[in-house]
Amino acid sequence: EAQVTQNPRYLITVTGKKLTVTCSQNMNHEYMSWYRQDPGLGLRQIYYSMNVEVTDKGDVPEGYKVSRKEKRNFPLILESPSPNQTSLYFCASRPRGGFLATNEKLFFGSGTQLSVL
Amino acid sequence: QQPVQSPQAVILREGEDAVINCSSSKALYSVHWYRQKHGEAPVFLMILLKGGEQKGHEKISASFNEKKQQSSLYLTASQLSYSGTYFCGTVTGTASKLTFGTGTRLQVTL
């Protein structure tokens, strides 16, 4: 089944303890992206990747890192989490990167609810 | 810059119609519409392209007004299953970024 898989689904951690949220897609998609969702603010893009080894900042990249060593995986790293990073996180992918690919739909993972105490 | 959605929330009785608007301050290339049930991932509804026609999905359709830099989502004869939060996402200029609005919460009651 074609899907975007995120893990974990729920995560509670403490301030400063490094964590990684994994994202994997089995559709051979070039483009992958991370969003955070907060009440009243909608979905805001953190980082995106047009292809392997190509990543770029979204609208709210501070405090996050990403890497794209393989096409299928796009982990989100919080090196020193803080309470303001408590949020619902979504990974998404689409077949291609680039401007003309913006008419392709995004496939979303199930989300990761992160709480930083 | 995020597109502006209106209204922020709407409550309907089953069978009633609703319109959700999405406005951009920049010239639009395309508009995406997604629906999200509480605690779940957003689900794709449709994409409208500049110069394209009005699209439809079941009893949900949308239009794209290039001059007003706006898209509208029309929900006809609403069903309980239509409840959720609706997001528009816009692509402007030549950027390959999709920027989402803050969402419209729709609740359909009996």
Tab-separated table of C-alpha atoms in Angstrom:
chain	number	residue	atom	x	y	z
A	1	GLU	CA	0.000	0.000	0.000
A	2	ALA	CA	1.296	3.434	-0.979
A	3	GLN	CA	1.850	5.448	2.151
A	4	VAL	CA	3.849	7.903	4.204
A	5	THR	CA	4.825	6.429	7.557
A	6	GLN	CA	5.732	8.549	10.559
A	7	ASN	CA	7.018	7.347	13.894
A	8	PRO	CA	6.326	7.716	16.699
A	9	ARG	CA	2.634	8.626	16.751
A	10	TYR	CA	2.925	10.207	20.199
A	11	LEU	CA	6.016	11.459	21.991
A	12	ILE	CA	6.457	13.108	25.365
A	13	THR	CA	9.920	14.380	26.188
A	14	VAL	CA	11.725	16.921	28.347
A	15	THR	CA	13.420	20.154	27.408
A	16	GLY	CA	16.851	19.670	25.868
A	17	LYS	CA	16.672	15.950	25.169
A	18	LYS	CA	17.484	15.337	21.518
A	19	LEU	CA	14.860	13.488	19.508
A	20	THR	CA	14.208	12.310	15.976
A	21	VAL	CA	10.868	11.836	14.261
A	22	THR	CA	11.142	9.481	11.336
A	23	CYS	CA	9.320	9.729	8.033
A	24	SER	CA	9.412	7.173	5.252
A	25	GLN	CA	7.505	6.913	1.959
A	26	ASN	CA	7.274	3.908	-0.362
A	27	MET	CA	6.138	5.740	-3.507
A	28	ASN	CA	9.548	6.778	-4.847
A	29	HIS	CA	8.584	10.422	-4.391
A	30	GLU	CA	11.193	13.078	-4.995
A	31	TYR	CA	9.645	15.786	-2.823
A	32	MET	CA	9.203	15.507	0.935
A	33	SER	CA	8.274	18.094	3.517
A	34	TRP	CA	7.649	18.622	7.220
A	35	TYR	CA	4.812	20.709	8.641
A	36	ARG	CA	3.782	21.631	12.142
A	37	GLN	CA	0.179	22.281	13.045
A	38	ASP	CA	-0.833	24.558	15.905
A	39	PRO	CA	-4.322	25.768	16.861
A	40	GLY	CA	-5.287	28.867	14.924
A	41	LEU	CA	-2.105	28.825	12.840
A	42	GLY	CA	-2.861	26.054	10.383
A	43	LEU	CA	-0.101	24.013	8.764
A	44	ARG	CA	3.273	25.726	8.579
A	45	GLN	CA	6.185	24.332	6.647
A	46	ILE	CA	9.383	23.592	8.575
A	47	TYR	CA	11.718	22.136	5.940
A	48	TYR	CA	11.360	20.546	2.547
A	49	SER	CA	13.462	18.470	0.192
A	50	MET	CA	13.287	18.444	-3.594
A	51	ASN	CA	15.373	15.282	-3.847
A	52	VAL	CA	18.190	13.336	-2.204
A	53	GLU	CA	20.765	15.625	-0.577
A	54	VAL	CA	18.687	18.716	-1.443
A	55	THR	CA	16.942	20.373	1.503
A	56	ASP	CA	15.722	23.903	2.154
A	57	LYS	CA	14.103	25.932	4.897
A	58	GLY	CA	10.397	26.476	5.053
A	59	ASP	CA	8.632	29.163	7.041
A	60	VAL	CA	9.480	28.019	10.576
A	61	PRO	CA	12.856	26.189	10.488
A	62	GLU	CA	14.345	27.480	13.759
A	63	GLY	CA	15.172	24.696	16.197
A	64	TYR	CA	14.878	21.903	13.628
A	65	LYS	CA	17.227	19.942	11.399
A	66	VAL	CA	16.584	17.528	8.564
A	67	SER	CA	18.569	15.255	6.306
A	68	ARG	CA	17.789	13.431	3.066
A	69	LYS	CA	20.396	10.731	2.553
A	70	GLU	CA	17.984	8.323	0.898
A	71	LYS	CA	15.004	9.050	-1.302
A	72	ARG	CA	12.506	7.283	0.934
A	73	ASN	CA	13.503	8.783	4.320
A	74	PHE	CA	13.287	12.326	5.634
A	75	PRO	CA	13.835	12.456	9.407
A	76	LEU	CA	13.111	15.547	11.494
A	77	ILE	CA	15.639	16.218	14.247
A	78	LEU	CA	15.130	18.395	17.307
A	79	GLU	CA	18.581	18.743	18.854
A	80	SER	CA	17.432	20.642	21.950
A	81	PRO	CA	13.628	20.620	22.129
A	82	SER	CA	11.833	23.419	23.925
A	83	PRO	CA	8.210	23.695	25.102
A	84	ASN	CA	7.313	25.976	22.170
A	85	GLN	CA	7.972	23.021	19.884
A	86	THR	CA	5.039	21.171	21.381
A	87	SER	CA	2.891	20.607	18.323
A	88	LEU	CA	1.356	18.142	15.887
A	89	TYR	CA	3.850	17.312	13.146
A	90	PHE	CA	3.096	16.002	9.668
A	91	CYS	CA	5.378	14.638	7.033
A	92	ALA	CA	4.186	14.845	3.431
A	93	SER	CA	5.437	13.833	0.005
A	94	ARG	CA	4.566	14.258	-3.657
A	95	PRO	CA	5.966	12.643	-6.796
A	96	ARG	CA	8.198	15.458	-8.035
A	97	GLY	CA	9.992	18.545	-6.820
A	98	GLY	CA	10.037	21.806	-8.740
A	99	PHE	CA	7.484	24.449	-9.623
A	100	LEU	CA	5.513	22.453	-12.187
A	101	ALA	CA	5.010	19.739	-9.610
A	102	THR	CA	3.002	22.086	-7.397
A	103	ASN	CA	-0.101	20.843	-9.221
A	104	GLU	CA	0.448	17.398	-7.682
A	105	LYS	CA	-1.319	16.471	-4.480
A	106	LEU	CA	0.491	15.948	-1.214
A	107	PHE	CA	0.375	12.598	0.565
A	108	PHE	CA	0.432	13.066	4.336
A	109	GLY	CA	1.612	10.803	7.109
A	110	SER	CA	-0.593	10.117	10.146
A	111	GLY	CA	1.087	12.744	12.268
A	112	THR	CA	3.240	12.840	15.410
A	113	GLN	CA	1.909	14.574	18.506
A	114	LEU	CA	4.927	15.931	20.368
A	115	SER	CA	4.829	17.317	23.897
A	116	VAL	CA	7.947	18.954	25.323
A	117	LEU	CA	7.801	19.443	29.100
B	1	GLN	CA	2.551	34.769	3.501
B	2	GLN	CA	-0.386	32.598	4.502
B	3	PRO	CA	-3.623	32.869	2.529
B	4	VAL	CA	-6.623	34.101	4.490
B	5	GLN	CA	-9.560	31.765	4.931
B	6	SER	CA	-13.080	32.791	5.857
B	7	PRO	CA	-15.092	32.043	7.790
B	8	GLN	CA	-12.950	30.636	10.601
B	9	ALA	CA	-15.749	28.320	11.672
B	10	VAL	CA	-19.238	27.404	10.528
B	11	ILE	CA	-21.989	25.186	11.885
B	12	LEU	CA	-24.514	23.707	9.479
B	13	ARG	CA	-27.510	21.464	9.695
B	14	GLU	CA	-27.399	18.402	7.487
B	15	GLY	CA	-28.548	19.301	3.984
B	16	GLU	CA	-27.516	22.962	4.136
B	17	ASP	CA	-24.932	24.556	1.864
B	18	ALA	CA	-21.707	26.335	2.782
B	19	VAL	CA	-19.010	28.383	1.087
B	20	ILE	CA	-15.423	28.678	2.296
B	21	ASN	CA	-13.197	31.366	0.827
B	22	CYS	CA	-9.442	31.497	0.434
B	23	SER	CA	-7.785	34.801	-0.456
B	24	SER	CA	-4.216	35.565	-1.370
B	25	SER	CA	-2.325	38.849	-1.381
B	26	LYS	CA	-0.238	37.589	-4.297
B	27	ALA	CA	-1.121	36.360	-7.769
B	28	LEU	CA	-2.178	32.731	-7.603
B	29	TYR	CA	-0.810	29.935	-9.740
B	30	SER	CA	-2.768	27.149	-8.110
B	31	VAL	CA	-4.956	26.418	-5.106
B	32	HIS	CA	-5.186	23.117	-3.231
B	33	TRP	CA	-8.031	22.100	-0.930
B	34	TYR	CA	-7.675	19.520	1.867
B	35	ARG	CA	-10.000	18.292	4.589
B	36	GLN	CA	-8.806	17.109	7.983
B	37	LYS	CA	-10.782	15.111	10.525
B	38	HIS	CA	-9.810	15.668	14.146
B	39	GLY	CA	-6.523	13.947	14.973
B	40	GLU	CA	-6.052	12.633	11.445
B	41	ALA	CA	-3.940	13.589	8.463
B	42	PRO	CA	-5.240	16.082	5.902
B	43	VAL	CA	-6.876	14.427	2.914
B	44	PHE	CA	-6.661	15.849	-0.585
B	45	LEU	CA	-9.890	17.156	-2.149
B	46	MET	CA	-8.885	18.978	-5.323
B	47	ILE	CA	-6.456	21.311	-7.056
B	48	LEU	CA	-7.409	24.304	-9.155
B	49	LEU	CA	-4.962	25.749	-11.626
B	50	LYS	CA	-4.779	29.254	-13.024
B	51	GLY	CA	-6.930	29.330	-16.121
B	52	GLY	CA	-8.526	26.015	-15.223
B	53	GLU	CA	-12.157	25.124	-14.843
B	54	GLN	CA	-14.239	24.718	-11.751
B	55	LYS	CA	-13.566	21.340	-10.173
B	56	GLY	CA	-15.866	18.957	-8.343
B	57	HIS	CA	-15.588	16.110	-5.856
B	58	GLU	CA	-18.874	14.430	-4.870
B	59	LYS	CA	-21.071	17.366	-3.797
B	60	ILE	CA	-18.044	19.535	-3.135
B	61	SER	CA	-16.847	21.899	-5.835
B	62	ALA	CA	-14.487	24.841	-6.041
B	63	SER	CA	-13.811	27.844	-8.188
B	64	PHE	CA	-10.764	29.967	-8.915
B	65	ASN	CA	-11.097	33.716	-9.428
B	66	GLU	CA	-7.875	34.974	-10.933
B	67	LYS	CA	-8.796	38.655	-10.763
B	68	LYS	CA	-9.730	38.517	-7.094
B	69	GLN	CA	-6.835	36.156	-6.257
B	70	GLN	CA	-9.334	33.998	-4.506
B	71	SER	CA	-10.706	30.477	-4.473
B	72	SER	CA	-14.017	29.353	-3.033
B	73	LEU	CA	-15.023	25.873	-1.880
B	74	TYR	CA	-18.726	25.030	-2.206
B	75	LEU	CA	-20.286	22.297	-0.078
B	76	THR	CA	-23.745	21.398	-1.316
B	77	ALA	CA	-26.371	19.505	0.682
B	78	SER	CA	-23.883	18.905	3.475
B	79	GLN	CA	-23.599	15.511	5.132
B	80	LEU	CA	-22.384	14.618	8.611
B	81	SER	CA	-19.228	13.215	7.000
B	82	TYR	CA	-18.303	16.692	5.766
B	83	SER	CA	-17.427	17.795	9.292
B	84	GLY	CA	-13.781	18.657	9.770
B	85	THR	CA	-11.300	21.425	9.162
B	86	TYR	CA	-10.808	22.605	5.593
B	87	PHE	CA	-7.472	24.014	4.504
B	88	CYS	CA	-6.598	25.812	1.337
B	89	GLY	CA	-3.011	25.820	0.139
B	90	THR	CA	-1.756	28.329	-2.386
B	91	VAL	CA	1.109	28.446	-4.843
B	92	THR	CA	2.040	31.954	-5.894
B	93	GLY	CA	4.482	33.380	-8.387
B	94	THR	CA	7.264	31.010	-9.364
B	95	ALA	CA	7.946	29.583	-5.924
B	96	SER	CA	7.460	25.850	-5.663
B	97	LYS	CA	6.141	26.171	-2.146
B	98	LEU	CA	2.619	25.347	-1.053
B	99	THR	CA	1.487	27.649	1.769
B	100	PHE	CA	-1.550	26.669	3.806
B	101	GLY	CA	-4.200	28.913	5.316
B	102	THR	CA	-5.209	28.733	8.964
B	103	GLY	CA	-8.208	26.536	8.242
B	104	THR	CA	-12.007	26.662	8.469
B	105	ARG	CA	-13.677	24.417	10.995
B	106	LEU	CA	-16.943	22.994	9.639
B	107	GLN	CA	-19.426	21.166	11.817
B	108	VAL	CA	-22.492	19.500	10.359
B	109	THR	CA	-25.252	18.601	12.806
B	110	LEU	CA	-28.504	16.671	12.537
